[in-house]
Short mmCIF file of C-alpha atoms in Angstrom, two decimals:
data_model
loop_
_atom_site.label_atom_id
_atom_site.label_comp_id
_atom_site.label_asym_id
_atom_site.label_seq_id
_atom_site.Cartn_x
_atom_site.Cartn_y
_atom_site.Cartn_z
CA MET A 1 -75.91 48.24 -99.91
CA THR A 2 -78.83 46.97 -97.85
CA VAL A 3 -79.28 48.74 -94.53
CA PHE A 4 -80.96 46.72 -91.81
CA SER A 5 -82.79 48.61 -89.07
CA LYS A 6 -82.49 47.41 -85.49
CA THR A 7 -85.54 45.81 -83.93
CA TYR A 8 -86.55 47.13 -80.53
CA SER A 9 -89.34 46.12 -78.19
CA LYS A 10 -91.80 48.77 -77.08
CA ILE A 11 -94.61 48.89 -74.49
CA ILE A 12 -97.85 49.80 -76.28
CA GLY A 13 -100.46 48.86 -73.70
CA THR A 14 -100.84 48.63 -69.92
CA GLY A 15 -103.54 47.23 -67.68
CA SER A 16 -104.16 46.36 -64.04
CA TYR A 17 -106.71 44.76 -61.78
CA LEU A 18 -107.33 44.73 -58.03
CA PRO A 19 -109.83 42.33 -56.44
CA GLU A 20 -113.03 43.82 -55.07
CA LYS A 21 -112.31 43.12 -51.41
CA ARG A 22 -110.32 46.04 -49.95
CA VAL A 23 -108.83 45.53 -46.49
CA THR A 24 -107.69 48.62 -44.62
CA ASN A 25 -105.17 48.63 -41.81
CA GLN A 26 -108.05 49.12 -39.39
CA ASP A 27 -109.85 46.09 -40.82
CA LEU A 28 -106.72 44.00 -40.39
CA THR A 29 -106.10 45.35 -36.89
CA GLU A 30 -109.56 44.20 -35.83
CA GLN A 31 -109.07 40.80 -37.46
CA LEU A 32 -105.77 40.24 -35.67
CA ALA A 33 -107.09 41.57 -32.35
CA ALA A 34 -109.71 38.80 -32.41
CA LYS A 35 -106.77 36.38 -32.37
CA GLY A 36 -105.00 38.22 -29.55
CA ILE A 37 -102.40 39.82 -31.85
CA GLU A 38 -101.80 43.51 -31.25
CA THR A 39 -101.17 45.94 -34.10
CA SER A 40 -102.52 49.27 -35.33
CA ASP A 41 -102.90 51.44 -38.39
CA GLU A 42 -100.03 53.63 -37.18
CA TRP A 43 -97.75 50.62 -36.52
CA ILE A 44 -98.32 49.21 -40.01
CA PHE A 45 -98.13 52.51 -41.89
CA SER A 46 -95.03 53.83 -40.10
CA ARG A 47 -93.06 50.68 -40.95
CA SER A 48 -94.25 50.10 -44.50
CA GLY A 49 -96.25 53.03 -45.88
CA ILE A 50 -99.20 50.68 -46.44
CA SER A 51 -102.76 51.80 -45.68
CA ALA A 52 -104.76 49.10 -47.47
CA ARG A 53 -104.51 45.99 -49.60
CA HIS A 54 -106.90 43.86 -51.68
CA TYR A 55 -107.71 40.16 -51.24
CA ALA A 56 -108.99 37.88 -53.97
CA ALA A 57 -112.34 36.15 -53.58
CA PRO A 58 -112.16 32.42 -52.66
CA MET A 59 -112.68 31.27 -56.26
CA GLN A 60 -110.35 33.87 -57.84
CA ASN A 61 -106.90 32.63 -58.88
CA SER A 62 -103.86 34.41 -60.25
CA SER A 63 -105.01 33.61 -63.79
CA ASP A 64 -108.35 35.34 -63.18
CA LEU A 65 -106.67 38.52 -61.95
CA GLY A 66 -104.16 38.35 -64.81
CA VAL A 67 -106.89 37.98 -67.43
CA GLU A 68 -108.64 41.16 -66.23
CA ALA A 69 -105.40 43.14 -66.39
CA ALA A 70 -104.55 41.62 -69.78
CA LYS A 71 -107.88 42.64 -71.30
CA LYS A 72 -107.22 46.28 -70.43
CA ALA A 73 -103.64 46.15 -71.76
CA LEU A 74 -104.79 44.58 -75.04
CA GLU A 75 -107.53 47.17 -75.42
CA MET A 76 -105.03 50.01 -74.97
CA ALA A 77 -102.66 48.35 -77.44
CA GLY A 78 -105.44 47.93 -80.00
CA LEU A 79 -104.78 44.20 -80.30
CA SER A 80 -106.80 41.05 -79.83
CA GLY A 81 -105.61 37.95 -78.01
CA ASN A 82 -105.00 36.16 -81.30
CA ASP A 83 -102.52 38.89 -82.31
CA LEU A 84 -100.19 37.62 -79.57
CA ASP A 85 -97.44 35.11 -80.24
CA LEU A 86 -96.13 34.81 -76.66
CA ILE A 87 -97.59 35.10 -73.16
CA ILE A 88 -95.32 35.34 -70.11
CA VAL A 89 -96.80 35.26 -66.62
CA ALA A 90 -94.71 36.13 -63.56
CA SER A 91 -96.23 34.70 -60.39
CA SER A 92 -95.19 33.12 -57.10
CA THR A 93 -98.77 31.99 -56.51
CA PRO A 94 -99.65 29.97 -59.63
CA ASP A 95 -103.08 28.41 -60.05
CA PHE A 96 -101.78 24.91 -59.30
CA PHE A 97 -99.60 23.78 -56.39
CA GLY A 98 -97.28 21.82 -58.68
CA SER A 99 -96.95 24.88 -60.95
CA PHE A 100 -98.38 23.08 -63.96
CA PRO A 101 -100.16 23.54 -66.19
CA SER A 102 -98.61 26.97 -66.28
CA THR A 103 -100.71 29.96 -65.31
CA ALA A 104 -99.77 31.42 -68.71
CA CYS A 105 -101.52 28.53 -70.47
CA ILE A 106 -104.60 29.03 -68.29
CA VAL A 107 -104.60 32.76 -69.10
CA GLN A 108 -104.36 31.89 -72.80
CA SER A 109 -107.43 29.67 -72.49
CA LYS A 110 -109.46 32.19 -70.48
CA LEU A 111 -108.68 34.93 -73.01
CA GLY A 112 -110.11 32.69 -75.74
CA ILE A 113 -106.85 32.65 -77.72
CA THR A 114 -106.85 29.93 -80.41
CA ASN A 115 -103.67 30.67 -82.38
CA ASN A 116 -101.45 28.28 -80.37
CA CYS A 117 -99.09 31.08 -79.29
CA ALA A 118 -96.33 30.16 -76.85
CA ALA A 119 -97.09 30.54 -73.14
CA VAL A 120 -94.76 30.21 -70.18
CA ASP A 121 -94.43 31.17 -66.50
CA VAL A 122 -91.46 32.97 -64.94
CA GLN A 123 -90.62 32.64 -61.26
CA ALA A 124 -88.42 35.29 -59.66
CA VAL A 125 -90.86 36.31 -56.89
CA CYS A 126 -91.05 40.12 -56.56
CA SER A 127 -88.52 40.54 -59.40
CA GLY A 128 -90.66 38.36 -61.63
CA PHE A 129 -92.10 41.14 -63.76
CA VAL A 130 -88.66 42.62 -64.46
CA TYR A 131 -87.36 39.15 -65.40
CA ALA A 132 -90.40 38.61 -67.65
CA VAL A 133 -89.95 41.95 -69.44
CA ALA A 134 -86.26 41.23 -70.02
CA THR A 135 -87.19 37.83 -71.44
CA ALA A 136 -89.84 39.31 -73.74
CA ASP A 137 -87.41 42.00 -74.87
CA SER A 138 -84.84 39.38 -75.86
CA PHE A 139 -87.39 37.32 -77.80
CA ILE A 140 -88.64 40.38 -79.68
CA GLN A 141 -85.15 41.68 -80.50
CA SER A 142 -84.19 38.24 -81.81
CA GLY A 143 -87.13 38.30 -84.22
CA MET A 144 -88.62 35.15 -82.71
CA HIS A 145 -91.75 36.93 -81.45
CA LYS A 146 -93.54 40.16 -82.35
CA ASN A 147 -96.39 40.77 -79.88
CA VAL A 148 -95.87 39.65 -76.28
CA LEU A 149 -98.24 39.85 -73.32
CA VAL A 150 -96.40 40.12 -69.99
CA ILE A 151 -98.39 39.69 -66.78
CA GLY A 152 -97.54 39.89 -63.09
CA ALA A 153 -100.32 38.30 -61.03
CA GLU A 154 -100.46 37.23 -57.39
CA VAL A 155 -102.82 35.94 -54.71
CA PHE A 156 -100.40 36.28 -51.80
CA SER A 157 -103.26 36.27 -49.29
CA ARG A 158 -103.32 32.47 -49.78
CA ILE A 159 -99.81 32.01 -48.36
CA LEU A 160 -99.91 34.48 -45.46
CA ASN A 161 -99.66 33.34 -41.85
CA PHE A 162 -102.12 35.56 -40.00
CA ASP A 163 -100.43 34.66 -36.72
CA ASP A 164 -97.33 36.52 -37.93
CA ARG A 165 -98.06 40.24 -37.86
CA GLY A 166 -94.62 41.02 -39.29
CA THR A 167 -95.57 39.57 -42.69
CA CYS A 168 -99.36 39.29 -42.95
CA VAL A 169 -99.86 43.07 -42.88
CA LEU A 170 -97.53 43.68 -45.83
CA PHE A 171 -98.94 41.71 -48.74
CA GLY A 172 -101.97 41.86 -51.02
CA ASP A 173 -103.39 40.44 -54.24
CA GLY A 174 -103.54 41.99 -57.69
CA ALA A 175 -102.35 41.89 -61.29
CA GLY A 176 -100.71 44.14 -63.83
CA ALA A 177 -100.03 43.58 -67.52
CA ILE A 178 -98.27 45.13 -70.48
CA VAL A 179 -98.26 44.43 -74.20
CA MET A 180 -94.86 44.68 -75.89
CA THR A 181 -94.35 44.77 -79.65
CA ALA A 182 -91.55 44.90 -82.18
CA SER A 183 -90.70 48.47 -83.17
CA THR A 184 -88.15 50.47 -85.12
CA GLU A 185 -88.28 53.05 -82.30
CA PRO A 186 -86.33 52.47 -79.09
CA GLY A 187 -88.59 51.23 -76.29
CA ILE A 188 -86.81 48.96 -73.83
CA LEU A 189 -83.49 50.75 -73.55
CA ALA A 190 -81.72 48.40 -71.16
CA THR A 191 -82.32 45.44 -68.86
CA LYS A 192 -80.13 44.02 -66.10
CA LEU A 193 -80.83 40.91 -64.03
CA HIS A 194 -79.10 39.36 -61.02
CA ALA A 195 -79.56 36.58 -58.48
CA ASP A 196 -77.68 35.31 -55.43
CA GLY A 197 -78.93 31.95 -54.20
CA ARG A 198 -76.83 32.22 -51.04
CA HIS A 199 -79.64 34.39 -49.65
CA SER A 200 -82.46 31.99 -50.54
CA ASN A 201 -83.31 31.48 -46.88
CA ILE A 202 -84.30 35.08 -46.05
CA LEU A 203 -87.52 35.13 -48.09
CA SER A 204 -89.25 31.89 -48.97
CA VAL A 205 -92.19 29.54 -48.66
CA PRO A 206 -90.24 26.62 -47.15
CA GLY A 207 -92.57 23.80 -48.10
CA SER A 208 -92.48 21.07 -50.70
CA LEU A 209 -94.70 18.29 -52.02
CA ALA A 210 -93.74 14.81 -50.90
CA GLY A 211 -95.87 11.69 -51.36
CA GLY A 212 -98.89 13.79 -52.18
CA ALA A 213 -98.65 15.75 -48.94
CA LEU A 214 -97.08 19.02 -47.83
CA ALA A 215 -93.64 18.73 -46.24
CA GLY A 216 -92.66 21.87 -44.36
CA SER A 217 -94.65 25.10 -44.34
CA ALA A 218 -96.86 26.59 -47.05
CA PHE A 219 -96.70 30.01 -45.39
CA LEU A 220 -94.45 32.86 -46.47
CA TYR A 221 -91.37 33.38 -44.28
CA MET A 222 -89.36 36.60 -44.34
CA ASP A 223 -86.35 37.83 -42.39
CA GLY A 224 -87.41 41.49 -42.63
CA PRO A 225 -84.15 43.18 -41.54
CA ALA A 226 -82.05 41.00 -43.86
CA VAL A 227 -84.34 41.65 -46.83
CA PHE A 228 -84.35 45.38 -46.11
CA LYS A 229 -80.56 45.55 -45.89
CA LEU A 230 -80.01 43.63 -49.12
CA ALA A 231 -82.73 45.50 -51.02
CA VAL A 232 -81.38 48.98 -50.31
CA SER A 233 -77.88 47.90 -51.33
CA VAL A 234 -78.75 46.33 -54.70
CA LEU A 235 -81.48 48.58 -56.09
CA GLU A 236 -79.26 51.62 -56.59
CA LYS A 237 -76.52 49.50 -58.15
CA VAL A 238 -78.73 47.71 -60.66
CA ALA A 239 -80.36 50.99 -61.72
CA HIS A 240 -76.93 52.47 -62.45
CA GLU A 241 -75.99 49.34 -64.39
CA ALA A 242 -79.05 49.71 -66.61
CA LEU A 243 -78.36 53.42 -67.09
CA ALA A 244 -74.74 52.72 -68.04
CA HIS A 245 -75.85 50.12 -70.58
CA ALA A 246 -78.10 52.75 -72.19
CA ASN A 247 -75.41 55.46 -71.96
CA MET A 248 -77.68 57.54 -69.77
CA THR A 249 -77.53 59.17 -66.34
CA SER A 250 -80.04 59.25 -63.52
CA ASP A 251 -81.05 62.84 -64.27
CA GLN A 252 -82.56 61.52 -67.53
CA ILE A 253 -85.05 59.36 -65.62
CA ASP A 254 -88.52 60.86 -65.81
CA TRP A 255 -90.14 58.31 -63.52
CA LEU A 256 -88.88 55.71 -61.07
CA ILE A 257 -91.23 52.76 -60.52
CA PRO A 258 -89.67 50.48 -57.93
CA HIS A 259 -91.16 47.30 -56.55
CA GLN A 260 -93.90 48.49 -54.21
CA ALA A 261 -92.83 46.70 -51.03
CA ASN A 262 -91.84 49.23 -48.41
CA ILE A 263 -91.87 53.02 -48.65
CA ARG A 264 -88.60 53.30 -46.72
CA ILE A 265 -86.77 51.12 -49.25
CA MET A 266 -88.38 53.05 -52.11
CA ASN A 267 -87.48 56.48 -50.69
CA SER A 268 -83.91 55.34 -50.00
CA THR A 269 -83.50 54.16 -53.60
CA ALA A 270 -84.79 57.43 -55.05
CA LYS A 271 -82.49 59.50 -52.85
CA LYS A 272 -79.45 57.37 -53.73
CA LEU A 273 -80.21 57.92 -57.41
CA GLY A 274 -80.47 61.66 -56.80
CA LEU A 275 -84.13 61.73 -57.82
CA PRO A 276 -86.73 63.92 -56.11
CA LEU A 277 -89.46 61.84 -54.47
CA GLU A 278 -91.96 63.55 -56.78
CA LYS A 279 -90.46 61.50 -59.64
CA MET A 280 -91.29 58.19 -57.96
CA VAL A 281 -94.60 56.45 -58.57
CA VAL A 282 -96.00 55.26 -55.22
CA THR A 283 -98.98 52.92 -55.00
CA VAL A 284 -97.87 50.69 -52.11
CA ASP A 285 -100.13 52.66 -49.77
CA GLN A 286 -103.23 51.40 -51.57
CA HIS A 287 -102.36 47.80 -52.52
CA GLY A 288 -99.44 46.74 -50.34
CA ASN A 289 -96.79 44.38 -51.64
CA THR A 290 -98.31 42.47 -54.55
CA SER A 291 -94.99 40.83 -55.47
CA ALA A 292 -94.64 40.39 -59.27
CA ALA A 293 -97.81 42.44 -59.84
CA SER A 294 -96.62 45.56 -58.05
CA ILE A 295 -94.55 47.22 -60.80
CA PRO A 296 -97.05 46.74 -63.66
CA LEU A 297 -99.88 47.81 -61.33
CA ALA A 298 -98.06 51.04 -60.53
CA LEU A 299 -97.09 51.59 -64.17
CA ASP A 300 -100.67 51.24 -65.38
CA ILE A 301 -102.02 53.59 -62.73
CA ALA A 302 -99.42 56.23 -63.66
CA VAL A 303 -100.08 55.83 -67.39
CA ARG A 304 -103.83 56.13 -66.99
CA ASP A 305 -103.72 59.14 -64.66
CA GLY A 306 -101.45 60.97 -67.11
CA ARG A 307 -98.22 61.07 -65.15
CA VAL A 308 -96.30 58.72 -67.44
CA LYS A 309 -96.49 60.04 -70.98
CA LYS A 310 -95.26 58.94 -74.39
CA GLY A 311 -91.51 59.54 -74.64
CA ASP A 312 -90.90 59.42 -70.88
CA ASN A 313 -87.93 57.41 -69.61
CA VAL A 314 -89.13 55.02 -66.90
CA MET A 315 -86.87 53.03 -64.58
CA MET A 316 -88.56 49.90 -63.22
CA GLU A 317 -86.73 47.75 -60.68
CA GLY A 318 -87.44 45.07 -58.15
CA VAL A 319 -86.00 42.66 -55.60
CA GLY A 320 -87.41 39.30 -54.61
CA GLY A 321 -86.85 35.95 -52.98
CA GLY A 322 -84.15 33.82 -54.43
CA PHE A 323 -82.54 36.30 -53.86
CA THR A 324 -83.25 38.03 -57.20
CA TRP A 325 -83.11 41.61 -58.42
CA GLY A 326 -83.16 43.51 -61.67
CA ALA A 327 -84.01 46.69 -63.57
CA VAL A 328 -85.66 47.67 -66.83
CA LEU A 329 -85.16 51.10 -68.39
CA ALA A 330 -87.96 51.85 -70.84
CA ARG A 331 -88.91 54.72 -73.10
CA MET A 332 -92.69 54.87 -73.27
#
């Protein structure tokens, strides 16, 4: 009798990139003061846990940041670009206003890939990376693809209204990437995705293209209290759903890597899961909310500094506009 082994997807490489320009809370305070808007380092940090963020240079796009992160992930994985058969880019700030050609196709070109591998963008805002990993996992398990590059890349500084101190202090630019491959060893243990379009109005960029011109606003809008309330309610639930799917409990989580948006939301999630704060990877203080890039950025930093090791169980989860949320439980 022939015995068929199950195909899993496994993370074999991570990478990240932050633009050169680093903007501290003090830098931003001075910039806003020149416009007559009052804020301070203490005001920003006490509400968000953010001390600094990075802004892309004028000619840098999401694809450029994503390419730099991808190069590092491919190097760690020991693969070349032409070993890939699928590229997935999660971004709310694609290179082109009309969202095409896809940022994934542009990344493919800039990496010099010539094998005609598939390339596609995923849009789930701050949950985008989790959605992209779940998508890649499904493709690999099905046997359709073997080596998949997943990128979260954002240039949120381009859509910030610097007259709105409630949002402009929270976001930054950056990129993170992972390489996933088919494996006989368990890697991605469980994924769980959700969305509720009834809350689409609480976090959005409420503009559209009409007749070749912008209709509405191209700036990010956020109802902070509503987002906070929804985020703290869904993150614990989706983590438990992923754990249940993997027949695991929260005490088996070695590291929690939540979307790096707000330290109060992150701390609340860890406590609800019964995890000590020492088991949570925190990078929001240094790069702010980088939307779809925040989880892979934090993962790469923790892998490279030795915290996340081979065999560790890592819970990654995020919430984003849409309203979307999801979790990925991975064994490294």
